[in-house]
Each structure stands twice: as structure tokens, then as C-alpha cells.
PDB file of C-alpha atoms in Angstrom:
ATOM      1  CA  MET A 535      38.711 -31.637 101.111  1.00  0.00           C
ATOM      2  CA  ASN A 536      40.145 -34.843 100.419  1.00  0.00           C
ATOM      3  CA  ILE A 537      41.117 -34.633  96.325  1.00  0.00           C
ATOM      4  CA  LEU A 538      42.400 -38.138  95.828  1.00  0.00           C
ATOM      5  CA  MET A 539      38.754 -39.406  97.049  1.00  0.00           C
ATOM      6  CA  TYR A 540      37.215 -36.815  94.842  1.00  0.00           C
ATOM      7  CA  LEU A 541      39.397 -37.721  91.971  1.00  0.00           C
ATOM      8  CA  ARG A 542      38.536 -41.124  92.758  1.00  0.00           C
ATOM      9  CA  GLU A 543      34.784 -40.825  92.266  1.00  0.00           C
ATOM     10  CA  LEU A 544      35.273 -38.289  89.132  1.00  0.00           C
ATOM     11  CA  LEU A 545      37.017 -40.743  87.275  1.00  0.00           C
ATOM     12  CA  LEU A 546      35.233 -44.169  88.531  1.00  0.00           C
ATOM     13  CA  ASN A 547      31.783 -42.403  87.503  1.00  0.00           C
ATOM     14  CA  ASN A 548      33.010 -42.539  83.784  1.00  0.00           C
ATOM     15  CA  ASN A 549      32.060 -45.635  82.273  1.00  0.00           C
ATOM     16  CA  LEU A 550      35.051 -46.066  79.800  1.00  0.00           C
ATOM     17  CA  ILE A 551      37.300 -45.647  82.756  1.00  0.00           C
ATOM     18  CA  GLN A 552      35.050 -48.151  85.060  1.00  0.00           C
ATOM     19  CA  GLN A 553      35.412 -51.094  81.650  1.00  0.00           C
ATOM     20  CA  GLU A 554      39.704 -50.241  81.394  1.00  0.00           C
ATOM     21  CA  ILE A 555      40.623 -49.834  85.419  1.00  0.00           C
ATOM     22  CA  ASP A 556      37.863 -50.855  87.108  1.00  0.00           C
ATOM     23  CA  ASN A 557      38.767 -49.838  90.872  1.00  0.00           C
ATOM     24  CA  ARG A 558      42.483 -50.399  90.099  1.00  0.00           C
ATOM     25  CA  ILE A 559      42.858 -45.927  91.405  1.00  0.00           C
ATOM     26  CA  TYR A 560      45.811 -45.606  93.470  1.00  0.00           C
ATOM     27  CA  PHE A 561      47.218 -43.702  95.760  1.00  0.00           C
ATOM     28  CA  TYR A 562      50.838 -41.912  95.344  1.00  0.00           C
ATOM     29  CA  LYS A 563      51.987 -45.512  94.467  1.00  0.00           C
ATOM     30  CA  VAL A 564      51.029 -48.860  94.383  1.00  0.00           C
ATOM     31  CA  GLY A 565      51.475 -51.317  97.116  1.00  0.00           C
ATOM     32  CA  GLU A 566      54.257 -54.466  96.741  1.00  0.00           C
ATOM     33  CA  ASN A 567      51.564 -57.446  96.504  1.00  0.00           C
ATOM     34  CA  THR A 568      48.826 -55.767  94.038  1.00  0.00           C
ATOM     35  CA  ASP A 569      48.406 -57.105  90.930  1.00  0.00           C
ATOM     36  CA  THR A 570      49.877 -55.032  87.946  1.00  0.00           C
ATOM     37  CA  SER A 571      49.032 -57.185  84.870  1.00  0.00           C
ATOM     38  CA  LYS A 572      45.575 -54.918  84.266  1.00  0.00           C
ATOM     39  CA  THR A 573      45.786 -51.073  83.160  1.00  0.00           C
ATOM     40  CA  PHE A 574      45.735 -49.225  86.493  1.00  0.00           C
ATOM     41  CA  ILE A 575      45.979 -45.192  87.712  1.00  0.00           C
ATOM     42  CA  ILE A 576      48.534 -43.896  90.099  1.00  0.00           C
ATOM     43  CA  ILE A 577      47.276 -40.508  91.988  1.00  0.00           C
ATOM     44  CA  THR A 578      49.800 -38.596  93.401  1.00  0.00           C
ATOM     45  CA  PRO A 579      48.995 -34.394  95.083  1.00  0.00           C
ATOM     46  CA  VAL A 580      51.758 -32.250  94.082  1.00  0.00           C
ATOM     47  CA  ASP A 581      50.244 -29.365  96.026  1.00  0.00           C
ATOM     48  CA  GLY A 582      47.189 -27.887  96.870  1.00  0.00           C
ATOM     49  CA  GLU A 583      46.776 -24.122  98.233  1.00  0.00           C
ATOM     50  CA  PRO A 584      43.880 -21.950  99.317  1.00  0.00           C
ATOM     51  CA  SER A 585      42.290 -19.390  96.538  1.00  0.00           C
ATOM     52  CA  THR A 586      39.338 -17.508  95.824  1.00  0.00           C
ATOM     53  CA  PHE A 587      39.672 -14.591  98.574  1.00  0.00           C
ATOM     54  CA  VAL A 588      36.872 -13.096  99.834  1.00  0.00           C
ATOM     55  CA  SER A 589      37.766 -10.497 102.997  1.00  0.00           C
ATOM     56  CA  ASP A 590      39.609 -12.131 105.161  1.00  0.00           C
ATOM     57  CA  LYS A 591      38.947 -16.325 104.396  1.00  0.00           C
ATOM     58  CA  TYR A 592      39.259 -18.253 101.015  1.00  0.00           C
ATOM     59  CA  LEU A 593      36.380 -20.124  99.613  1.00  0.00           C
ATOM     60  CA  SER A 594      38.064 -22.432  97.425  1.00  0.00           C
ATOM     61  CA  GLU A 595      41.234 -24.445  97.058  1.00  0.00           C
ATOM     62  CA  THR A 596      43.689 -25.056  93.711  1.00  0.00           C
ATOM     63  CA  PHE A 597      45.052 -28.151  93.421  1.00  0.00           C
ATOM     64  CA  PHE A 598      48.309 -29.373  91.336  1.00  0.00           C
ATOM     65  CA  VAL A 599      48.048 -33.394  91.093  1.00  0.00           C
ATOM     66  CA  GLN A 600      49.436 -35.864  89.025  1.00  0.00           C
ATOM     67  CA  ILE A 601      48.147 -38.759  87.616  1.00  0.00           C
ATOM     68  CA  ASP A 602      49.842 -41.760  85.678  1.00  0.00           C
ATOM     69  CA  VAL A 603      47.748 -44.293  83.592  1.00  0.00           C
ATOM     70  CA  GLN A 604      49.908 -47.582  83.277  1.00  0.00           C
ATOM     71  CA  SER A 605      49.137 -50.395  80.959  1.00  0.00           C
ATOM     72  CA  SER A 606      50.682 -53.556  79.076  1.00  0.00           C
ATOM     73  CA  LYS A 607      48.917 -51.779  75.963  1.00  0.00           C
ATOM     74  CA  TYR A 608      49.612 -48.086  74.191  1.00  0.00           C
ATOM     75  CA  ASP A 609      46.589 -47.646  73.485  1.00  0.00           C
ATOM     76  CA  THR A 610      45.120 -48.157  76.392  1.00  0.00           C
ATOM     77  CA  SER A 611      47.253 -46.059  78.443  1.00  0.00           C
ATOM     78  CA  LEU A 612      46.611 -42.968  75.728  1.00  0.00           C
ATOM     79  CA  LYS A 613      42.795 -43.982  75.429  1.00  0.00           C
ATOM     80  CA  VAL A 614      42.280 -43.909  79.214  1.00  0.00           C
ATOM     81  CA  ALA A 615      44.861 -40.651  79.699  1.00  0.00           C
ATOM     82  CA  ASN A 616      42.769 -38.896  77.501  1.00  0.00           C
ATOM     83  CA  ARG A 617      39.773 -39.411  78.460  1.00  0.00           C
ATOM     84  CA  ILE A 618      40.863 -38.114  81.983  1.00  0.00           C
ATOM     85  CA  ARG A 619      41.976 -35.068  80.794  1.00  0.00           C
ATOM     86  CA  LYS A 620      38.562 -34.868  78.999  1.00  0.00           C
ATOM     87  CA  ILE A 621      36.997 -35.943  82.568  1.00  0.00           C
ATOM     88  CA  LEU A 622      38.983 -33.083  84.501  1.00  0.00           C
ATOM     89  CA  TRP A 623      38.751 -30.157  82.037  1.00  0.00           C
ATOM     90  CA  ALA A 624      35.255 -30.266  82.342  1.00  0.00           C
ATOM     91  CA  ASN A 625      35.283 -30.255  86.320  1.00  0.00           C
ATOM     92  CA  GLY A 626      37.562 -27.176  86.209  1.00  0.00           C
ATOM     93  CA  PHE A 627      41.349 -28.553  85.683  1.00  0.00           C
ATOM     94  CA  LYS A 628      43.586 -28.014  82.427  1.00  0.00           C
ATOM     95  CA  GLN A 629      46.968 -30.191  81.781  1.00  0.00           C
ATOM     96  CA  GLU A 630      49.791 -28.454  83.147  1.00  0.00           C
ATOM     97  CA  ASP A 631      53.491 -28.804  81.675  1.00  0.00           C
ATOM     98  CA  LYS A 632      54.147 -31.259  79.366  1.00  0.00           C
ATOM     99  CA  GLU A 633      53.184 -35.168  79.626  1.00  0.00           C
ATOM    100  CA  PHE A 634      55.554 -37.832  80.542  1.00  0.00           C
ATOM    101  CA  ASN A 635      55.792 -40.697  77.849  1.00  0.00           C
ATOM    102  CA  GLU A 636      57.469 -43.828  78.186  1.00  0.00           C
ATOM    103  CA  HIS A 637      57.985 -47.385  78.086  1.00  0.00           C
ATOM    104  CA  PHE A 638      59.326 -49.514  80.758  1.00  0.00           C
ATOM    105  CA  GLU A 639      61.115 -52.875  79.376  1.00  0.00           C
ATOM    106  CA  GLU A 640      61.645 -54.005  83.288  1.00  0.00           C
ATOM    107  CA  THR A 641      57.673 -54.032  83.777  1.00  0.00           C
ATOM    108  CA  LYS A 642      56.866 -54.620  80.621  1.00  0.00           C
ATOM    109  CA  LYS A 643      54.119 -51.097  80.973  1.00  0.00           C
ATOM    110  CA  TYR A 644      53.531 -47.425  78.987  1.00  0.00           C
ATOM    111  CA  VAL A 645      53.158 -45.255  81.104  1.00  0.00           C
ATOM    112  CA  LEU A 646      51.529 -42.068  80.528  1.00  0.00           C
ATOM    113  CA  ALA A 647      51.407 -39.399  83.404  1.00  0.00           C
ATOM    114  CA  ARG A 648      50.066 -35.984  83.208  1.00  0.00           C
ATOM    115  CA  LYS A 649      50.228 -32.758  85.504  1.00  0.00           C
ATOM    116  CA  TYR A 650      46.653 -30.893  86.269  1.00  0.00           C
ATOM    117  CA  LEU A 651      45.632 -28.087  87.797  1.00  0.00           C
ATOM    118  CA  GLY A 652      42.607 -26.857  88.933  1.00  0.00           C
ATOM    119  CA  ILE A 653      40.108 -26.066  91.765  1.00  0.00           C
ATOM    120  CA  PRO A 654      37.663 -28.856  91.871  1.00  0.00           C
ATOM    121  CA  LYS A 655      34.180 -27.502  90.349  1.00  0.00           C
ATOM    122  CA  ASN A 656      30.838 -27.217  91.988  1.00  0.00           C
ATOM    123  CA  LYS A 657      32.347 -28.026  96.058  1.00  0.00           C
ATOM    124  CA  TYR A 658      31.532 -26.664  99.250  1.00  0.00           C
ATOM    125  CA  TYR A 659      34.672 -24.538 101.426  1.00  0.00           C
ATOM    126  CA  LYS A 660      33.996 -23.350 104.044  1.00  0.00           C
ATOM    127  CA  GLY A 661      30.420 -23.483 103.635  1.00  0.00           C
ATOM    128  CA  GLU A 662      29.923 -21.444 100.721  1.00  0.00           C
ATOM    129  CA  LEU A 663      29.684 -22.693  97.462  1.00  0.00           C
ATOM    130  CA  VAL A 664      32.185 -22.543  94.927  1.00  0.00           C
ATOM    131  CA  GLU A 665      30.761 -22.641  91.128  1.00  0.00           C
TER     132      GLU A 665
END
């Protein structure tokens, strides 16, 4: 399963995320020529492994991802990060560990990074539906 595209689609289906982020969701890192003047999201997969075993096969995968929200306004970073947490919670992911919350003077950006662990809700694996 392409967890990056799954999460991107999940987030872009939300009105607040669409309004604040538009299509500025990047994977792993932001390119050198990317306009970072507006709020954006970076999704980085940390780990993925088979789970929910039946006999000799697995029916699902558990994913561990980091999602960073970067904005020039702290309130915007917080609002978007909290909405992401709500969306992911409703879809089988929970926040893990502590969050990274920092302002970088050189980029003038507030960065809120959170890690999430979960099994994507209602997805097919190996021909089986996992709910």
C-alpha cells in the first residue's frame, strides 16, 4: 500500500486542510525550488510492517509516519496539526510520543511535527477487507 498517497488523499478531503494547504503536501522533503511562503505539510514514513495475521498471511499493515506542518503563523500550524490529528484518529491512527514544536529564525517558520502509528481503516490487503 502506498501510505503516502493514502494520507495525502485523506487530508485533502478535509475542507480546512484544503483551504489552508491547497496541494502543498510533500513527501520526505521540500524541493529547492518549492515556494514555501505559504503553509505546507511534509509526510515522512518511518516504518511499515505486516499485522493482523490469519494463518500464514497478513491482512493489514501497521504504519508509523511523521507529519510536519510548517507555517509563518503559529496559530495556523497548530490549527492544521490539530485537524490532522483528528482526521488520522478517525481513520485508525493515533499520535505517538511527544510532538516537536519549534520556531526556526532562519526560515521564519513554525514547525509542528507529530508521529502517528496505525492501521489504515477500511483498506484491502491481499484481497481481504480489514475493518
